[in-house]
XYZ file of C-alpha atoms in Angstrom:
556
model
C -7.522 22.289 14.699
C -7.000 25.615 16.757
C -7.881 29.031 14.632
C -7.562 27.129 11.254
C -6.561 29.344 8.239
C -8.822 29.328 4.823
C -6.555 27.070 2.543
C -4.809 28.685 -0.019
C -6.361 29.119 -3.873
C -3.461 26.851 -5.229
C -4.033 24.230 -2.641
C -4.705 20.838 -4.382
C -9.032 20.487 -3.230
C -7.967 17.221 -2.370
C -5.336 17.837 -0.070
C -6.286 17.691 3.878
C -5.423 21.625 4.460
C -8.437 22.277 2.127
C -10.724 20.285 3.845
C -9.763 20.890 7.625
C -13.647 20.538 8.557
C -13.501 16.929 7.499
C -10.097 16.357 8.669
C -11.245 17.989 12.045
C -14.727 17.874 12.416
C -16.568 18.980 15.537
C -19.298 16.254 16.411
C -23.025 18.222 17.321
C -24.466 17.523 20.875
C -26.711 14.652 19.490
C -23.727 12.694 18.094
C -21.495 13.278 21.506
C -24.208 11.812 23.487
C -24.083 8.611 21.177
C -20.519 8.507 21.280
C -20.288 8.684 25.347
C -22.719 5.306 25.306
C -19.570 3.606 24.216
C -16.831 4.884 26.856
C -17.052 6.806 29.815
C -16.310 10.586 30.772
C -13.165 11.116 32.416
C -11.099 14.810 33.856
C -7.346 15.056 32.293
C -4.895 16.983 34.320
C -2.650 20.019 32.687
C 0.164 18.543 31.254
C -1.197 14.946 31.473
C 0.107 12.666 28.488
C -3.029 10.489 26.926
C -0.495 8.800 24.371
C 2.791 8.573 23.199
C 4.795 7.749 20.216
C 5.360 3.855 19.723
C 2.315 2.887 21.634
C -0.083 0.053 20.222
C -3.851 0.054 21.188
C -4.301 3.240 22.386
C -7.665 4.669 23.134
C -9.961 6.905 21.384
C -10.640 10.423 23.056
C -13.565 12.513 22.185
C -12.750 16.395 24.154
C -15.695 17.727 25.784
C -14.300 20.630 27.234
C -10.638 21.655 27.019
C -7.600 20.661 24.544
C -5.688 17.761 23.649
C -2.150 19.273 21.598
C -0.956 16.688 19.341
C 2.826 16.814 19.513
C 5.489 15.644 16.793
C 8.860 14.116 17.390
C 12.151 15.222 15.302
C 14.867 13.104 14.773
C 16.450 14.257 18.018
C 13.364 13.562 19.917
C 12.129 17.309 20.211
C 8.637 17.538 20.796
C 6.707 20.062 18.872
C 2.617 20.980 18.754
C 1.561 20.603 14.950
C -2.511 20.511 15.914
C -5.145 20.948 18.729
C -8.341 19.058 19.476
C -10.794 21.180 21.415
C -14.583 20.865 21.774
C -16.499 18.256 20.015
C -13.514 16.939 17.943
C -11.471 13.858 18.636
C -8.340 12.383 18.384
C -6.752 9.350 16.329
C -5.868 8.144 12.717
C -5.691 4.778 10.803
C -3.420 3.225 13.471
C -6.719 2.814 15.728
C -7.947 0.261 13.056
C -4.995 -1.990 13.500
C -2.693 -2.887 16.102
C 0.668 -0.971 14.743
C 2.436 1.814 16.447
C 1.120 5.576 16.386
C 3.147 8.041 15.357
C 2.446 11.117 17.600
C 2.076 11.796 21.153
C -0.938 13.561 22.877
C -1.425 15.586 26.291
C -3.891 17.521 27.583
C -3.196 21.337 27.955
C -5.402 22.796 31.195
C -8.265 20.697 32.604
C -9.648 18.837 30.124
C -12.837 16.943 30.000
C -13.043 14.059 27.193
C -15.260 10.752 26.541
C -12.625 7.879 27.001
C -12.890 4.800 24.643
C -11.153 1.150 24.618
C -10.280 -0.217 21.303
C -13.307 -2.753 21.821
C -15.535 0.355 22.250
C -14.204 1.926 19.429
C -14.715 -1.115 17.079
C -18.472 -0.853 18.227
C -18.804 2.798 17.673
C -17.651 2.872 14.354
C -19.615 -0.130 13.058
C -22.670 0.560 15.009
C -23.216 3.983 14.536
C -22.724 4.403 10.539
C -23.217 7.917 10.173
C -20.543 8.945 13.017
C -18.505 5.982 11.577
C -18.273 7.414 8.527
C -16.892 10.610 9.550
C -14.615 9.439 11.678
C -13.234 7.325 8.999
C -13.284 10.019 6.793
C -11.188 12.294 9.029
C -8.550 9.336 9.616
C -7.752 8.992 6.149
C -7.365 12.412 5.747
C -5.190 12.917 8.741
C -2.765 10.197 7.228
C -2.457 12.087 4.094
C -1.834 15.131 6.103
C 1.092 13.403 7.874
C 2.246 12.035 4.513
C 2.685 15.646 2.948
C 4.261 17.234 5.814
C 6.573 13.998 6.922
C 5.192 14.439 10.361
C 5.526 11.281 12.708
C 7.428 10.067 10.245
C 11.495 9.186 9.723
C 14.226 10.543 7.640
C 15.590 8.268 4.667
C 19.125 9.422 3.458
C 20.508 7.888 0.246
C 21.458 7.992 -3.306
C 17.926 8.789 -5.190
C 18.505 6.095 -7.832
C 20.430 3.253 -5.981
C 18.183 0.231 -5.566
C 18.268 -0.085 -1.901
C 17.772 3.540 -1.337
C 14.246 2.678 -3.942
C 13.506 -0.576 -2.106
C 13.158 1.518 1.178
C 11.216 4.770 -0.187
C 9.025 2.295 -2.347
C 7.916 0.206 0.981
C 7.412 3.678 2.917
C 5.350 4.944 -0.067
C 3.383 1.946 -0.270
C 2.855 1.447 3.448
C 1.824 5.053 3.877
C 4.224 5.970 5.833
C 5.385 9.170 6.482
C 9.215 9.943 5.394
C 11.392 12.894 4.110
C 13.606 11.624 0.973
C 17.256 13.661 1.459
C 19.161 12.504 -2.128
C 22.833 12.311 -1.113
C 23.719 12.914 -4.437
C 21.511 15.962 -5.154
C 20.882 17.525 -1.596
C 23.880 18.990 0.349
C 21.960 19.018 3.628
C 22.210 15.074 3.359
C 25.818 15.164 3.868
C 25.970 17.323 6.841
C 23.140 15.322 8.116
C 25.586 12.230 8.156
C 28.033 13.876 9.553
C 25.524 14.990 12.553
C 25.118 11.012 13.508
C 28.507 10.051 12.951
C 27.934 8.286 9.611
C 29.767 8.285 6.495
C 29.022 7.693 2.443
C 29.431 3.749 3.179
C 26.780 3.526 5.580
C 23.768 4.909 2.957
C 20.976 4.455 2.562
C 20.319 4.879 6.210
C 16.763 5.399 8.167
C 16.629 7.706 10.998
C 13.545 7.747 13.372
C 12.593 9.877 15.896
C 14.721 9.383 18.862
C 17.953 9.028 17.048
C 17.054 5.619 15.967
C 19.708 4.625 13.006
C 19.104 1.912 10.654
C 21.832 1.293 8.111
C 19.827 -0.277 4.618
C 17.632 -2.233 6.736
C 15.853 -5.222 5.386
C 12.155 -5.056 4.375
C 11.593 -6.974 7.521
C 14.092 -4.927 10.008
C 12.271 -1.874 8.882
C 8.749 -2.802 9.083
C 9.533 -3.910 12.568
C 11.377 -1.208 13.551
C 9.046 1.368 12.488
C 6.072 -1.054 14.559
C 4.070 -1.705 11.115
C 4.485 -5.809 11.876
C 1.843 -6.751 14.324
C 2.464 -10.176 16.858
C 0.756 -13.367 15.685
C -0.143 -15.707 17.932
C 0.789 -19.275 16.494
C -1.686 -21.150 18.564
C -4.849 -18.921 17.425
C -6.646 -20.590 14.611
C -8.136 -18.120 12.153
C -11.555 -19.011 10.344
C -9.866 -17.134 7.144
C -5.751 -16.700 6.206
C -6.514 -14.398 3.242
C -2.734 -14.388 1.286
C -2.228 -11.596 -0.706
C -3.379 -7.906 -0.231
C -4.172 -7.168 -3.974
C -7.800 -6.291 -4.727
C -9.019 -9.624 -4.467
C -7.492 -10.279 -1.455
C -8.564 -7.169 0.336
C -12.046 -7.657 -0.882
C -12.383 -11.375 0.583
C -11.100 -9.693 3.672
C -13.523 -7.073 4.095
C -16.572 -9.386 3.220
C -15.051 -12.365 5.493
C -14.670 -9.864 8.405
C -17.875 -7.777 7.892
C -19.621 -11.374 7.911
C -18.300 -12.445 11.206
C -15.191 -14.728 10.102
C -12.013 -14.590 12.455
C -9.920 -13.044 9.100
C -6.005 -12.106 8.808
C -4.581 -11.024 5.810
C -1.058 -11.739 5.090
C 1.266 -9.670 2.684
C 5.212 -9.554 1.992
C 5.391 -6.094 0.924
C 2.572 -3.629 0.728
C -1.460 -3.656 0.186
C -2.483 -3.164 -3.120
C -0.559 -5.877 -5.374
C 0.124 -5.331 -8.874
C -2.954 -3.090 -8.912
C -1.263 -0.680 -5.946
C 1.621 0.651 -8.389
C -1.141 1.982 -10.825
C -0.927 5.536 -11.050
C -4.642 5.828 -11.848
C -7.492 3.305 -12.720
C -9.941 5.232 -14.709
C -12.420 2.122 -15.579
C -13.066 0.908 -12.084
C -16.900 1.417 -11.458
C -18.181 4.222 -9.221
C -14.786 6.295 -9.679
C -15.555 8.842 -12.845
C -12.558 10.402 -12.984
C -10.398 7.729 -11.447
C -8.619 6.461 -8.646
C -4.849 5.192 -7.974
C -4.151 1.495 -7.178
C -2.411 3.113 -3.746
C -5.332 5.090 -2.993
C -8.183 2.260 -3.314
C -6.030 -0.480 -1.381
C -5.803 2.069 1.317
C -9.161 2.555 1.660
C -10.001 -1.120 1.147
C -7.019 -2.278 4.159
C -8.886 0.468 6.700
C -12.691 -1.022 5.508
C -11.226 -4.450 6.256
C -9.688 -3.377 9.592
C -12.820 -1.478 10.518
C -14.458 -4.955 10.175
C -11.970 -6.614 12.436
C -9.431 -8.078 9.991
C -5.849 -8.059 10.950
C -3.323 -7.440 8.690
C 0.300 -8.604 8.755
C 2.724 -6.681 6.306
C 6.197 -7.354 5.623
C 5.343 -11.391 6.512
C 6.107 -13.604 3.135
C 4.450 -16.846 3.254
C 7.075 -19.174 2.330
C 5.428 -22.721 2.872
C 1.929 -24.387 2.832
C 1.394 -27.318 5.259
C -1.610 -28.909 4.304
C -1.313 -32.676 5.520
C -3.511 -32.121 8.441
C -6.124 -29.780 9.717
C -6.139 -27.152 10.571
C -4.047 -25.742 7.479
C -0.198 -24.472 8.279
C 0.944 -21.450 6.763
C 4.844 -21.342 7.128
C 6.291 -17.510 6.976
C 9.551 -16.244 6.377
C 10.302 -15.269 10.170
C 9.633 -18.969 11.117
C 6.445 -18.075 12.822
C 3.016 -19.906 11.739
C -0.213 -19.430 11.060
C -3.274 -22.208 11.647
C -5.978 -21.798 9.404
C -9.545 -23.428 8.691
C -9.411 -22.037 5.517
C -7.747 -20.587 3.114
C -8.315 -17.941 0.300
C -5.137 -17.911 -2.018
C -4.940 -14.098 -3.552
C -0.983 -13.647 -4.233
C -1.684 -12.501 -7.889
C 1.213 -12.030 -10.634
C 4.770 -10.909 -10.930
C 5.711 -8.955 -13.771
C 7.874 -10.820 -16.232
C 11.379 -9.783 -16.880
C 13.020 -8.955 -20.092
C 15.945 -11.070 -21.512
C 18.643 -8.531 -22.212
C 22.087 -9.149 -21.005
C 22.797 -6.908 -17.776
C 19.385 -6.674 -17.026
C 19.491 -7.815 -13.515
C 22.167 -4.909 -12.542
C 19.872 -2.801 -13.582
C 17.093 -3.677 -11.658
C 15.723 -1.177 -9.123
C 18.499 0.901 -10.578
C 16.729 2.396 -13.685
C 14.348 -0.993 -14.395
C 10.884 -0.570 -12.598
C 7.806 -2.034 -12.884
C 5.840 0.542 -11.432
C 4.940 3.814 -12.218
C 3.691 6.331 -9.359
C 4.343 8.984 -8.159
C 7.722 8.379 -6.523
C 8.969 7.170 -9.935
C 7.743 10.084 -11.804
C 9.624 12.464 -9.550
C 13.056 10.462 -9.987
C 12.730 10.898 -13.656
C 11.008 14.494 -14.024
C 12.221 16.204 -17.592
C 13.741 13.039 -18.770
C 13.355 10.793 -21.460
C 11.520 7.234 -20.135
C 10.825 4.118 -21.859
C 7.566 1.783 -21.124
C 7.766 -1.662 -22.194
C 4.493 -3.518 -23.052
C 1.068 -2.964 -24.703
C -1.406 -3.765 -21.864
C -3.647 -1.661 -20.211
C -0.843 -1.146 -17.150
C 1.454 -0.036 -19.717
C -0.911 2.644 -20.999
C -1.672 3.974 -17.883
C 2.181 4.330 -16.949
C 2.420 5.876 -20.168
C -0.078 8.490 -20.039
C 0.854 9.297 -16.260
C 4.535 9.840 -16.819
C 3.578 12.087 -19.923
C 2.737 14.814 -17.542
C 6.010 15.059 -15.851
C 8.601 13.664 -18.436
C 10.533 14.938 -21.327
C 9.310 12.300 -23.657
C 7.878 8.544 -23.373
C 8.801 5.921 -25.745
C 6.422 2.880 -25.704
C 8.000 -0.640 -27.160
C 5.686 -3.195 -28.173
C 6.610 -6.793 -30.255
C 3.204 -6.688 -32.036
C 1.897 -4.478 -34.680
C -0.216 -2.183 -32.579
C -2.117 -2.059 -29.243
C -5.719 -2.798 -30.258
C -5.726 -6.424 -29.097
C -4.160 -5.746 -25.856
C -5.154 -2.377 -24.354
C -8.694 -0.346 -23.561
C -9.467 2.168 -26.407
C -9.322 5.161 -24.128
C -5.768 4.755 -23.233
C -5.423 3.924 -27.323
C -6.718 7.111 -28.195
C -4.584 9.176 -25.624
C -1.442 7.851 -26.416
C -2.134 8.543 -30.091
C -3.129 11.935 -29.507
C -0.259 13.161 -27.058
C 2.741 15.029 -28.385
C 4.803 13.593 -25.825
C 4.280 9.562 -26.146
C 5.578 7.995 -29.468
C 4.582 4.298 -29.888
C 7.231 1.883 -31.605
C 5.530 -1.109 -32.543
C 7.264 -4.609 -33.871
C 10.182 -3.242 -31.175
C 12.549 -4.344 -28.742
C 14.894 -3.610 -26.009
C 18.398 -5.470 -27.593
C 21.204 -3.470 -25.076
C 21.352 -1.766 -21.909
C 24.078 0.072 -21.127
C 25.207 2.113 -17.935
C 27.592 2.179 -14.862
C 26.005 1.654 -11.461
C 23.002 2.927 -12.579
C 21.394 2.537 -16.204
C 22.221 5.767 -18.732
C 21.216 4.015 -22.387
C 19.305 1.745 -23.818
C 19.327 0.369 -27.525
C 16.320 -0.910 -29.123
C 15.492 -2.813 -32.408
C 13.035 -2.566 -35.121
C 12.108 -6.502 -35.501
C 10.904 -6.013 -39.408
C 13.826 -3.870 -40.446
C 16.807 -4.838 -38.105
C 17.530 -1.127 -37.306
C 18.771 -0.095 -34.196
C 18.206 3.047 -32.312
C 20.332 4.416 -28.590
C 18.997 6.721 -26.519
C 20.046 8.459 -23.440
C 17.495 6.864 -21.221
C 17.902 5.940 -17.581
C 14.415 4.820 -16.580
C 12.340 2.251 -18.207
C 9.382 0.704 -17.025
C 8.961 -3.212 -17.707
C 5.405 -4.602 -18.079
C 5.098 -7.384 -20.252
C 2.710 -9.538 -18.485
C 3.005 -11.912 -15.390
C 3.821 -14.862 -14.144
C 1.863 -16.457 -11.069
C 3.112 -16.455 -7.411
C 2.713 -19.690 -6.430
C 6.077 -21.314 -5.482
C 4.699 -21.370 -2.017
C 1.837 -23.914 -2.110
C 4.324 -27.123 -1.789
C 2.076 -29.210 -4.121
C -0.969 -28.924 -2.054
C -2.799 -27.634 -4.937
C -3.634 -28.308 -9.020
C -1.891 -25.783 -11.086
C -2.327 -25.424 -14.805
C 0.131 -25.811 -17.398
C 1.310 -21.816 -16.637
C 1.467 -22.296 -12.782
C -1.780 -20.481 -12.034
C -4.374 -22.367 -9.642
C -6.799 -24.879 -10.907
C -9.964 -24.311 -9.390
C -13.816 -24.871 -9.965
C -13.297 -28.573 -10.335
C -12.620 -31.347 -7.481
C -10.300 -34.180 -7.671
C -12.951 -36.507 -8.595
C -14.159 -34.231 -11.341
C -17.092 -33.065 -9.695
C -18.593 -29.313 -10.164
C -17.730 -27.166 -6.630
C -17.197 -23.337 -6.189
C -15.885 -21.624 -9.348
C -13.235 -20.667 -6.867
C -12.314 -23.763 -4.864
C -9.056 -25.602 -5.694
C -8.757 -29.397 -5.475
C -8.203 -29.305 -1.750
C -11.124 -28.754 0.233
C -10.915 -25.660 2.478
C -8.233 -23.313 -0.250
C -9.748 -21.081 -2.438
C -8.168 -18.636 -5.121
C -9.275 -15.855 -6.355
C -7.683 -13.434 -8.798
C -4.857 -12.989 -11.121
C -2.982 -15.794 -9.654
C -6.366 -18.289 -10.264
C -6.230 -20.145 -13.472
C -8.725 -18.692 -16.647
C -9.259 -15.173 -14.228
C -9.938 -11.820 -16.108
C -7.012 -9.942 -15.194
C -8.577 -7.028 -14.224
C -9.248 -4.755 -11.128
C -13.252 -5.119 -10.634
C -13.135 -8.759 -11.446
C -10.560 -9.909 -8.518
C -12.622 -7.595 -6.400
C -15.847 -9.551 -7.421
C -14.014 -12.706 -6.986
C -12.672 -11.796 -3.657
C -16.293 -10.819 -2.217
C -17.973 -13.771 -4.200
C -15.625 -16.771 -2.329
C -17.067 -15.581 1.144
C -20.131 -17.274 0.486
C -18.374 -20.487 -0.469
C -16.034 -20.631 2.936
C -19.258 -20.236 4.240
C -20.377 -23.686 2.934
C -16.860 -25.367 3.885
C -17.267 -23.834 7.553
C -20.413 -25.199 8.409
C -21.586 -27.614 5.888
C -25.277 -27.055 7.208
C -25.281 -24.037 5.168
C -27.172 -24.357 2.095
């Protein structure tokens, strides 16, 4: 970055602007020489465009002499320079690890000498030069964080901030780390003027406006992903060694280890990387992160790690069925396409259960939530909220929300938390003046109009009920397995989780092998698994050994 300013002491030390030397590093002569071996030297003319927003598979450029300006496009298509790469600096961010559409454009300013490296050469560089690869990967992750914080390269979302479809779209953008700016039509006077400027009315909301004037009126998740270039074309004739279904911690771990060990790997995910863990505000008992890490940050790093080794990630593509009658297996997707696979890792996890309360479905996404991230915390800042459930997810949500809301009410049907929640969370809840635990209690009524306005809960011991003005309820009461798509190909237990560890003839096999050879299950979807992030990651990494043995029976 040209003439960087020192960060303000008020800036978050983890923010990219506080870490300019890591976000825009300058490589020394020795590293430049090593990078040069993976590409070729070129001279760019003044004003020459080297890549354009919306392109896929762009090259990597290391500036030897001169400058490459990085350009942002606003909704009207106007360009502005927001950073400049100079001698020893390089272009790119996390889209270079996948085949998604890039978010920015780049052009040379003045005669500029560069090392240009193709996508294949870039892949060899980051794996063959681990010290340089580490610098590049850290810079790319920080740059994406910077794009999100500044909304550079992103889209504008216009809509009512508390309505189901606005939240659905915003949640998809947040979970997929796509830069965006929300204009809440209920509180932001600029939102309505924006609508008029594009010939839209309130009935069109929510609306996504992309650079160049592309307008999407209440798009489905799949339509939005396609329009923003988040999806990748899948060749139906290409047979993968491993197809991982689900991009939670277990699935991402399987992808990292499979790809790093040379297996042709693709991950298929219906919404966004992270699974249920991706909605956790902070995981504090995951090994190696003493200060904790959010589920989304952990998932973001893991997906980049998998892509670094060559794994592909197909987002917003839901697996709807499985044909196990022949080989290779055939996974059917919701867009009508299919993926052939020599082996499959089932890592579809589980989904939160719902409350049995009248009107519940009406308020889902409009007051009832299943995640407590920064997005939801901003939505209910300064208000009273309720968290339903006594597990670690509920405890983490309550502690996180207590930082920004007026008060958190935790409701559990049991007589306490000791048997379901980690002690460190119990202690924090007990010591927080902003959290009240209501034991032996359950929600018995919901009320509101288009959105939730108040709830009633009842003490099961006394029959006493209490009604409060609460418009945000976080439901975390256990989970049911996502196994409907398996089409009878595998044995399930009585609760619908995948049975593993025994073949149909009763013989002992891999702990993660299902009753169908070549199909394995890991993480929360597996019967008898420990529902923890660390155990899911462990299962995802270990299962690859069994896959190697299946693909090559000669391996001991």
